[in-house]
PDB file of C-alpha atoms in Angstrom:
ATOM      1  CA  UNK A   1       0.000   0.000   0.000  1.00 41.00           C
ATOM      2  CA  UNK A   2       0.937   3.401  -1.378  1.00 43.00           C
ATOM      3  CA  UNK A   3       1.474   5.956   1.655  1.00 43.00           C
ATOM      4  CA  UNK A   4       0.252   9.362  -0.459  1.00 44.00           C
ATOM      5  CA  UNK A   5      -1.068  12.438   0.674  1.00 49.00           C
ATOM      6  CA  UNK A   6      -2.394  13.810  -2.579  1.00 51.00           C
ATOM      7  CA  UNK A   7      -4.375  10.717  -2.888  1.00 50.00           C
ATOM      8  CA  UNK A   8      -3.452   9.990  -6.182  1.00 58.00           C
ATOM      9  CA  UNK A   9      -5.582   7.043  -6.849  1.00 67.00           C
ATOM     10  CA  UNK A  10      -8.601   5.186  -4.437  1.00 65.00           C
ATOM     11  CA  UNK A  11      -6.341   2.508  -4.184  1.00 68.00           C
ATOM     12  CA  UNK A  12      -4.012   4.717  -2.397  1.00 68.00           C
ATOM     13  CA  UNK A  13      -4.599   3.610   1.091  1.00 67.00           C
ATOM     14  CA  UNK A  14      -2.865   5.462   3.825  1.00 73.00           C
ATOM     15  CA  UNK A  15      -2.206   3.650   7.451  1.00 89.00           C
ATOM     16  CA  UNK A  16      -3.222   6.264   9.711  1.00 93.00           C
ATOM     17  CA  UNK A  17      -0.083   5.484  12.358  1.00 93.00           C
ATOM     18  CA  UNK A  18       1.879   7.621   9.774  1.00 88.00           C
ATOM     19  CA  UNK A  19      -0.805  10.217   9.297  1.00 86.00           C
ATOM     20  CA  UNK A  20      -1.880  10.868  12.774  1.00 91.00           C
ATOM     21  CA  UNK A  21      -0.419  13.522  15.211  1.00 90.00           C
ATOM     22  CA  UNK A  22      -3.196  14.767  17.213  1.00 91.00           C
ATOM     23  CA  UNK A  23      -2.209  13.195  20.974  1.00 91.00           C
ATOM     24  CA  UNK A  24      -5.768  12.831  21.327  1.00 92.00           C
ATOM     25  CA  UNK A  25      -5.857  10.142  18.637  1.00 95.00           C
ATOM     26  CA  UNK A  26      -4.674   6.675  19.348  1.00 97.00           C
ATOM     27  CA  UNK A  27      -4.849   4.162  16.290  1.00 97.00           C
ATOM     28  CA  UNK A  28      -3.171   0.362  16.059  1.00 97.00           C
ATOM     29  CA  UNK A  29      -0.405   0.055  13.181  1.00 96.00           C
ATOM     30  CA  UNK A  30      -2.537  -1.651  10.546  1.00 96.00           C
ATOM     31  CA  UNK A  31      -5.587   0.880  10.365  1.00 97.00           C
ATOM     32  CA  UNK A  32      -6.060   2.535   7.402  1.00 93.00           C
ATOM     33  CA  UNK A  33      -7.710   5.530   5.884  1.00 91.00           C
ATOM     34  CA  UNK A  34      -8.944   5.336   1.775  1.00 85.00           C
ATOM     35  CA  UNK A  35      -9.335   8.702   1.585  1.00 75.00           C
ATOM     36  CA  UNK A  36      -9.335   9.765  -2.103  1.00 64.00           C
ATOM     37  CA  UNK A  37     -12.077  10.267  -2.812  1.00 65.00           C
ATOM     38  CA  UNK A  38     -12.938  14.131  -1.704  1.00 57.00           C
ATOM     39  CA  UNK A  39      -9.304  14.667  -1.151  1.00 57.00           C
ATOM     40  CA  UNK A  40      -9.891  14.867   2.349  1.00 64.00           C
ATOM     41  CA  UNK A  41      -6.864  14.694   4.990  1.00 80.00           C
ATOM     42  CA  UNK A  42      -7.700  12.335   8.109  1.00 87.00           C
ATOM     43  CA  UNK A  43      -7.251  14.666  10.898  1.00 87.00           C
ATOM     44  CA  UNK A  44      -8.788  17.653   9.202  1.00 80.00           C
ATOM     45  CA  UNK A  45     -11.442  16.208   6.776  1.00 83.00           C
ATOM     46  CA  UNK A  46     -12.657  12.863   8.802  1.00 91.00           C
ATOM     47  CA  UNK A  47     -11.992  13.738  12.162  1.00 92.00           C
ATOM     48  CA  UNK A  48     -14.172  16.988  13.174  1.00 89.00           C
ATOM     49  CA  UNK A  49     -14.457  18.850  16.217  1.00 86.00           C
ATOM     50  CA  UNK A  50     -11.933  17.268  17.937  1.00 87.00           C
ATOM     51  CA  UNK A  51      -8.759  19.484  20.119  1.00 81.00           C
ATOM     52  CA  UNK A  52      -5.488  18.905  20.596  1.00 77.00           C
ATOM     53  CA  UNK A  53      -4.059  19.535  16.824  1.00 75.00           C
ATOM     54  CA  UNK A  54      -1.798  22.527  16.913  1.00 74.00           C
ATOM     55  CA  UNK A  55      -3.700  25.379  15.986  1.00 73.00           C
ATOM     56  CA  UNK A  56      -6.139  24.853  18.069  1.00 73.00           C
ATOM     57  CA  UNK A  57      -3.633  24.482  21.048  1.00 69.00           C
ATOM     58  CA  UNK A  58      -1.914  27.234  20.018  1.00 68.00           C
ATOM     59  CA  UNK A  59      -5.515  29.269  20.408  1.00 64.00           C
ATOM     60  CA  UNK A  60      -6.669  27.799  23.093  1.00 68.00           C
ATOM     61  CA  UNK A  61      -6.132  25.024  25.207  1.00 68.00           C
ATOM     62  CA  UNK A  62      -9.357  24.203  26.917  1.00 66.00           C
ATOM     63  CA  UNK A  63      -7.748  21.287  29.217  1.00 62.00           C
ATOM     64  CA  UNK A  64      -5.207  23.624  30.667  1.00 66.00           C
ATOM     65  CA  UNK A  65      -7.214  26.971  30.426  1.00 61.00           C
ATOM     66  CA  UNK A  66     -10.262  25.508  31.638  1.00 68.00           C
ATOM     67  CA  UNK A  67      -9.366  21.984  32.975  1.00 67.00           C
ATOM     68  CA  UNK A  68     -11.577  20.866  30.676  1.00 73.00           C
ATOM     69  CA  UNK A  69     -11.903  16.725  30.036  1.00 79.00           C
ATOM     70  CA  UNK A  70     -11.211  16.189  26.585  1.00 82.00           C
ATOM     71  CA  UNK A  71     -12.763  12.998  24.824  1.00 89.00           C
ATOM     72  CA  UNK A  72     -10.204  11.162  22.564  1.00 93.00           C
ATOM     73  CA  UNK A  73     -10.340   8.950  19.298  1.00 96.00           C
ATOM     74  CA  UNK A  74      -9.305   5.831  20.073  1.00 98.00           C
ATOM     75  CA  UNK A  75      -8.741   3.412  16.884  1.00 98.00           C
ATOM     76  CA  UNK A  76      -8.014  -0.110  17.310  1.00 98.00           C
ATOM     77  CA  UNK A  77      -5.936  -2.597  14.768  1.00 98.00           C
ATOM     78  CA  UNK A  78      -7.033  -3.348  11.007  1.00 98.00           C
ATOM     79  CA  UNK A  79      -9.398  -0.785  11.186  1.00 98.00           C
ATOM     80  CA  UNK A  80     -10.959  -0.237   7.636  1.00 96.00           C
ATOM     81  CA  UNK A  81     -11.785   3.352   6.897  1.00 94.00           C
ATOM     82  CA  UNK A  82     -13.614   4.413   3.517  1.00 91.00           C
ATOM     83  CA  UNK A  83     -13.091   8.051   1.833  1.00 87.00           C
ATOM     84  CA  UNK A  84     -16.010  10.353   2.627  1.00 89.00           C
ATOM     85  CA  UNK A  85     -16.707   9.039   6.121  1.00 93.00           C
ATOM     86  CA  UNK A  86     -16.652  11.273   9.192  1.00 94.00           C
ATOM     87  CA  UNK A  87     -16.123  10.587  13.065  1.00 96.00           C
ATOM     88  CA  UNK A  88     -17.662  13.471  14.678  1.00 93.00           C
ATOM     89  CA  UNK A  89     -16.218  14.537  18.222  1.00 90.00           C
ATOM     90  CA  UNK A  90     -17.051  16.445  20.869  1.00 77.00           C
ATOM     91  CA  UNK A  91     -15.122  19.480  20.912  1.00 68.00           C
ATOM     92  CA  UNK A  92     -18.149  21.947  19.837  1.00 64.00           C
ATOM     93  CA  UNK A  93     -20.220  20.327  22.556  1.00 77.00           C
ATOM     94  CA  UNK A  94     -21.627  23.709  23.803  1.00 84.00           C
ATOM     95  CA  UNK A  95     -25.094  23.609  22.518  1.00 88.00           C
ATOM     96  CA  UNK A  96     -28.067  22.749  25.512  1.00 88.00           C
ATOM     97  CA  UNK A  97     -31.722  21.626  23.827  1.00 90.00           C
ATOM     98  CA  UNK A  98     -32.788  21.426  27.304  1.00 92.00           C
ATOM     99  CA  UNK A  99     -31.996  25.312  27.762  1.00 93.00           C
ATOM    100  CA  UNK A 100     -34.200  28.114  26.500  1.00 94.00           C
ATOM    101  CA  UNK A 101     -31.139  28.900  23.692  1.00 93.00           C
ATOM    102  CA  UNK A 102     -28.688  26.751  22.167  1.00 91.00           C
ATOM    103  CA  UNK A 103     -26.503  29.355  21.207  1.00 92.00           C
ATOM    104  CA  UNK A 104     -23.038  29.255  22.687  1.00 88.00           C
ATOM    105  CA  UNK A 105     -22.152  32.651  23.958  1.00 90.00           C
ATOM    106  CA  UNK A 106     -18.727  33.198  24.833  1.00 84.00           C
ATOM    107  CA  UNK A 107     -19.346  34.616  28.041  1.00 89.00           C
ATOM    108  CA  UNK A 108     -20.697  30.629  29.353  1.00 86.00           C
ATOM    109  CA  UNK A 109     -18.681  28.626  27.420  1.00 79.00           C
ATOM    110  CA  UNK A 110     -17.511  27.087  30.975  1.00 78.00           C
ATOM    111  CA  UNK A 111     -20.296  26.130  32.201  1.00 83.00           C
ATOM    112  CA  UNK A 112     -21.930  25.407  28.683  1.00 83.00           C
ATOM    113  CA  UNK A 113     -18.936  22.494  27.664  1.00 81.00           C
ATOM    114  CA  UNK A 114     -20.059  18.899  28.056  1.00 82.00           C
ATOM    115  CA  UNK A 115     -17.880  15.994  27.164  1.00 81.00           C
ATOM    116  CA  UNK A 116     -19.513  13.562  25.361  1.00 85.00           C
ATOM    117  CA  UNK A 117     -17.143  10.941  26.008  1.00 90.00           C
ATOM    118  CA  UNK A 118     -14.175   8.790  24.077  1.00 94.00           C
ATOM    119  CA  UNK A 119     -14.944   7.913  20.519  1.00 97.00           C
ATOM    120  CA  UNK A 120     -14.393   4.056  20.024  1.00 98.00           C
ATOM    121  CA  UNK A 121     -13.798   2.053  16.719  1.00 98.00           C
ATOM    122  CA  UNK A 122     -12.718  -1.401  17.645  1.00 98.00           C
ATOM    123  CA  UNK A 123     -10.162  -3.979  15.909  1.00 98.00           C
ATOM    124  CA  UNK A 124     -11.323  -4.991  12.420  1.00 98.00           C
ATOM    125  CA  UNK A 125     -14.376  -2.893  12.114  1.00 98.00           C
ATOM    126  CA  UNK A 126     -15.273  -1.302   8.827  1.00 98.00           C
ATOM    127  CA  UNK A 127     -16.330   2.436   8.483  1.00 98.00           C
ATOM    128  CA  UNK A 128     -18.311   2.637   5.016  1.00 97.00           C
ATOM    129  CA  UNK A 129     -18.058   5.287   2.384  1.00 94.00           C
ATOM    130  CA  UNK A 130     -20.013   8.763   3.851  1.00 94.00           C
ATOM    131  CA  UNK A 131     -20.999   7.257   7.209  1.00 97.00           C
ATOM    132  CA  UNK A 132     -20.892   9.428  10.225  1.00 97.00           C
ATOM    133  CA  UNK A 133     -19.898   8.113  14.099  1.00 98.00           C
ATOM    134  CA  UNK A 134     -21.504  10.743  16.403  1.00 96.00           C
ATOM    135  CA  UNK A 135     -19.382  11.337  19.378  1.00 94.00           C
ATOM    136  CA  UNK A 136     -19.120   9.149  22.161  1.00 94.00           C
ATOM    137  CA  UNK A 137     -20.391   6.091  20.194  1.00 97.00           C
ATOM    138  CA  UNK A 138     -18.274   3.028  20.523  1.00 98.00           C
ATOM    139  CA  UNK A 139     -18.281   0.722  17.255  1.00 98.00           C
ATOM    140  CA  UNK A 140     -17.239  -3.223  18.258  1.00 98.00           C
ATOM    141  CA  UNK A 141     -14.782  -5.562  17.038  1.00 98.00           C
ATOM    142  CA  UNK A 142     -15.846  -6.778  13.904  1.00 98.00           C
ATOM    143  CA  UNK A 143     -18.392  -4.575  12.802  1.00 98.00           C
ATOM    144  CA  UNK A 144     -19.416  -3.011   9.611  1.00 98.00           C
ATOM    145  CA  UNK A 145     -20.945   0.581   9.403  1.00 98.00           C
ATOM    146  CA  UNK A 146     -22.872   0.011   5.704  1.00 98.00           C
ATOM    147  CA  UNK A 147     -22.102   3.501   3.403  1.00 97.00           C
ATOM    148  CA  UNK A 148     -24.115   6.614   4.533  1.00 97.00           C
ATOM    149  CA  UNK A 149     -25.019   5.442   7.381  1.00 98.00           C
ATOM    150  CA  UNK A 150     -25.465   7.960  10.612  1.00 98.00           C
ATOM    151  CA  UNK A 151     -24.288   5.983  14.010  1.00 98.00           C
ATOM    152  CA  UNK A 152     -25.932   7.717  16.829  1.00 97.00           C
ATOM    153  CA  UNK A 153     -25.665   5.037  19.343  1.00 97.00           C
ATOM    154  CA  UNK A 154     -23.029   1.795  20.325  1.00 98.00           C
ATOM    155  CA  UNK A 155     -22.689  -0.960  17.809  1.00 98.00           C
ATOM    156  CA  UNK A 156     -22.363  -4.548  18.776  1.00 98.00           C
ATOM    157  CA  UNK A 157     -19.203  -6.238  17.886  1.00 98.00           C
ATOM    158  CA  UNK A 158     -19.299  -8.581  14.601  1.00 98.00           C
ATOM    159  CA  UNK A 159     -22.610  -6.820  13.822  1.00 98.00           C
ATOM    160  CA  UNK A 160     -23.951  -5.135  10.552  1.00 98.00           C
ATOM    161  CA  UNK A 161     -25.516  -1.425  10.655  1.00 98.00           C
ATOM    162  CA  UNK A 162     -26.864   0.710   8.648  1.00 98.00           C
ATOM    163  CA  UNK A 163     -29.293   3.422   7.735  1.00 98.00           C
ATOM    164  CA  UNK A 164     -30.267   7.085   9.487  1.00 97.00           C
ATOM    165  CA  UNK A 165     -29.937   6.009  12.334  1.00 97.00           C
ATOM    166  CA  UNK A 166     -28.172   2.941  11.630  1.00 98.00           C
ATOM    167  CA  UNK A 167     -30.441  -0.037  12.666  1.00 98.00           C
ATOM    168  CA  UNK A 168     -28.926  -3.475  13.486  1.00 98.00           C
ATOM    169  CA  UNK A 169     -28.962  -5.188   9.408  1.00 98.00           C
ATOM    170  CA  UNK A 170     -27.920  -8.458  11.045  1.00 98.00           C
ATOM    171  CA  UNK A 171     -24.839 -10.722  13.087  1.00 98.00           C
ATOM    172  CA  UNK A 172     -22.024 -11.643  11.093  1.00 98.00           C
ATOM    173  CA  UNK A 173     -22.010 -14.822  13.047  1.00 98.00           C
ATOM    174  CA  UNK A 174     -23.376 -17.040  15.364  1.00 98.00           C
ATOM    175  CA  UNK A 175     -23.463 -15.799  18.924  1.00 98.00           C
ATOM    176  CA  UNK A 176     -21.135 -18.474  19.646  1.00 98.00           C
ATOM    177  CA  UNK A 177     -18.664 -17.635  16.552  1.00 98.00           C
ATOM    178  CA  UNK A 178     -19.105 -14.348  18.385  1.00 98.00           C
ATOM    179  CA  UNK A 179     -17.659 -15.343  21.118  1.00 98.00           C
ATOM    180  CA  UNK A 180     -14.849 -17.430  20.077  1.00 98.00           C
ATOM    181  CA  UNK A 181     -13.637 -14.509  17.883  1.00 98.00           C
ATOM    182  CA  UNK A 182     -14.019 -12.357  20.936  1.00 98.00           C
ATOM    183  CA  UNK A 183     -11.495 -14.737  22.845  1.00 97.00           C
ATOM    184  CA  UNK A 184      -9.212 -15.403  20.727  1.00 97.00           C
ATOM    185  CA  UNK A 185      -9.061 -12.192  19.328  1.00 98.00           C
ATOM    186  CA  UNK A 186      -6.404 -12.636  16.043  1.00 98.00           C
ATOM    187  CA  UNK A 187      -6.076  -8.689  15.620  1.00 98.00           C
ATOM    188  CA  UNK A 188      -3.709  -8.264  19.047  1.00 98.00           C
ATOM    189  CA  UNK A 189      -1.169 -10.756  17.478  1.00 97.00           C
ATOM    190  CA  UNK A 190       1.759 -10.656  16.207  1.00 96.00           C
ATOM    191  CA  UNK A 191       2.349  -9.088  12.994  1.00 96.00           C
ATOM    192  CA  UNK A 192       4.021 -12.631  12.293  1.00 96.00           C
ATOM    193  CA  UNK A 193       1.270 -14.486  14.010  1.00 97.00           C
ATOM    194  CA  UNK A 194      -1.063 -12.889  11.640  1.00 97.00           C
ATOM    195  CA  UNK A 195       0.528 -13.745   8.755  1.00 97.00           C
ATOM    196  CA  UNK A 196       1.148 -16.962   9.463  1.00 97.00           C
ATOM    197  CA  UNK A 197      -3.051 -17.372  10.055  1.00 97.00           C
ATOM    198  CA  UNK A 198      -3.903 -15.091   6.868  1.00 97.00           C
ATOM    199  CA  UNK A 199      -4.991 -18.148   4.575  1.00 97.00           C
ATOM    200  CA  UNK A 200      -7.635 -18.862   7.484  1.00 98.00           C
ATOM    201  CA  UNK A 201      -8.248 -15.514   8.507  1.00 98.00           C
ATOM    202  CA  UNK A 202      -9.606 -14.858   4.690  1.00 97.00           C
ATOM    203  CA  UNK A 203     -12.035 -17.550   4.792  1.00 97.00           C
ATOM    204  CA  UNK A 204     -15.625 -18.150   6.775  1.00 96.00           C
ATOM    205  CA  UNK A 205     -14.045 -21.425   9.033  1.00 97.00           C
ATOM    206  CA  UNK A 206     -13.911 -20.028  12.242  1.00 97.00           C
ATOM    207  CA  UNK A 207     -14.008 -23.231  13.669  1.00 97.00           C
ATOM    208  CA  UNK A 208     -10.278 -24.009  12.382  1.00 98.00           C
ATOM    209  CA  UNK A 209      -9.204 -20.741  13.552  1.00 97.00           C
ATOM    210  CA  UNK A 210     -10.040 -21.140  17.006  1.00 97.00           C
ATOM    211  CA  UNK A 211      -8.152 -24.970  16.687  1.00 97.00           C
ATOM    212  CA  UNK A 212      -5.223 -22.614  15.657  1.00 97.00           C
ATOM    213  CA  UNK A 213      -5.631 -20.187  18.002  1.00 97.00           C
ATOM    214  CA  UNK A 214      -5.351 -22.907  20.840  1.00 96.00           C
ATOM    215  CA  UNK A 215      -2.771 -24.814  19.212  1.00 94.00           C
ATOM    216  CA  UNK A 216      -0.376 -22.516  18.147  1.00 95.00           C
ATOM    217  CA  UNK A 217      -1.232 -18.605  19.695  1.00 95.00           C
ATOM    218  CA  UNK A 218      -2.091 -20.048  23.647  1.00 90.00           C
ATOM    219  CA  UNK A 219       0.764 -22.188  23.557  1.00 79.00           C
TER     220      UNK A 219
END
């Protein structure tokens, strides 16, 4: 894979532990971004609303002017990322529907700030093409976020969503599959464990992965 910030070509996938510098973004080494089409750049086009790049540090830095709790973007392994899609955070979070006015005025933007909390995308989960992750929404292992969808709530791992809001489509597996996926958990190997399982991995046998797993990961 082609590490390219002018996006060339959609096949120009960028692993976002080379992108990334916000500290408030923490990704595994394998996750990657397809972001051509749009030409957007991760941390400015994708991500939104989210402090701690430098310009906004530089103009204010709510956690040490305010002692503010910032929410972070956490990003597991062999996350899949389409272009177009956008992970909304929390740093705008000044607007009340339960007060008479929404509007932010400057004067109570203390008191008006709410965290929404951590973003979450698990291992192996699959962000479609123009789907949006409200903040504070934690996506499971496994799951897939069908294109244009609009995530407003937590998505169960190895589960298929989508739709505005995204509805539950259906389980990738069994609840049993589930769970034997959930233990033995292939995406925290080694990069050479991995590869060694990919012939498996690629396939529907989850069966002779967990015989592997036991065999040759546990032991």
């Amino acid at each position: 894979m082609k590490n390219n910030n002018k996006f060339e070509k959609w096949s120009d996938t960028l692993y976002l532990k080379e992108l990334v510098t916000n500290p408030l973004i923490e990704v595994g080494d394998f996750s990657y971004y397809s972001g051509y089409y749009g030409n957007q750049n991760f941390e400015d086009g994708c991500v939104r609303y989210l402090w701690g790049d430098p310009l906004t540090r530089a103009a204010f830095d709510p956690a040490k002017d305010m002692g503010w709790h910032l929410d972070k973007l956490i990003i597991g392994n062999y996350v899949c990322i389409a272009a177009g899609a956008t992970i909304l955070m929390g740093g705008n979070h000044n607007h009340h529907p339960d007060w008479i006015t929404v509007y932010p005025f400057a004067s109570h933007v203390e008191k008006s700030y709410e965290p929404k909390g951590d973003t979450v995308i698990k291992s192996d989960a699959w962000i479609g093409m123009n789907a949006m992750i409200m903040p504070g929404v934690t996506i499971g292992e496994g799951a897939v976020i069908a294109a244009g969808s609009m995530v407003i709530k937590d998505v169960p791992p190895y589960t298929i969503v989508g739709g505005n809001p995204a509805r539950v489509i259906k389980k990738r597996f069994s609840d049993n599959e589930i769970m034997m996926l959930l233990e033995l958990r292939w995406f925290d190997w080694t990069k050479e464990q991995v590869e060694a399982a990919i012939d498996i991995l690629m396939s529907n046998s989850i069966d002779e992965l967990y015989c592997y797993y036991k065999k040759h990961i546990l032991n």
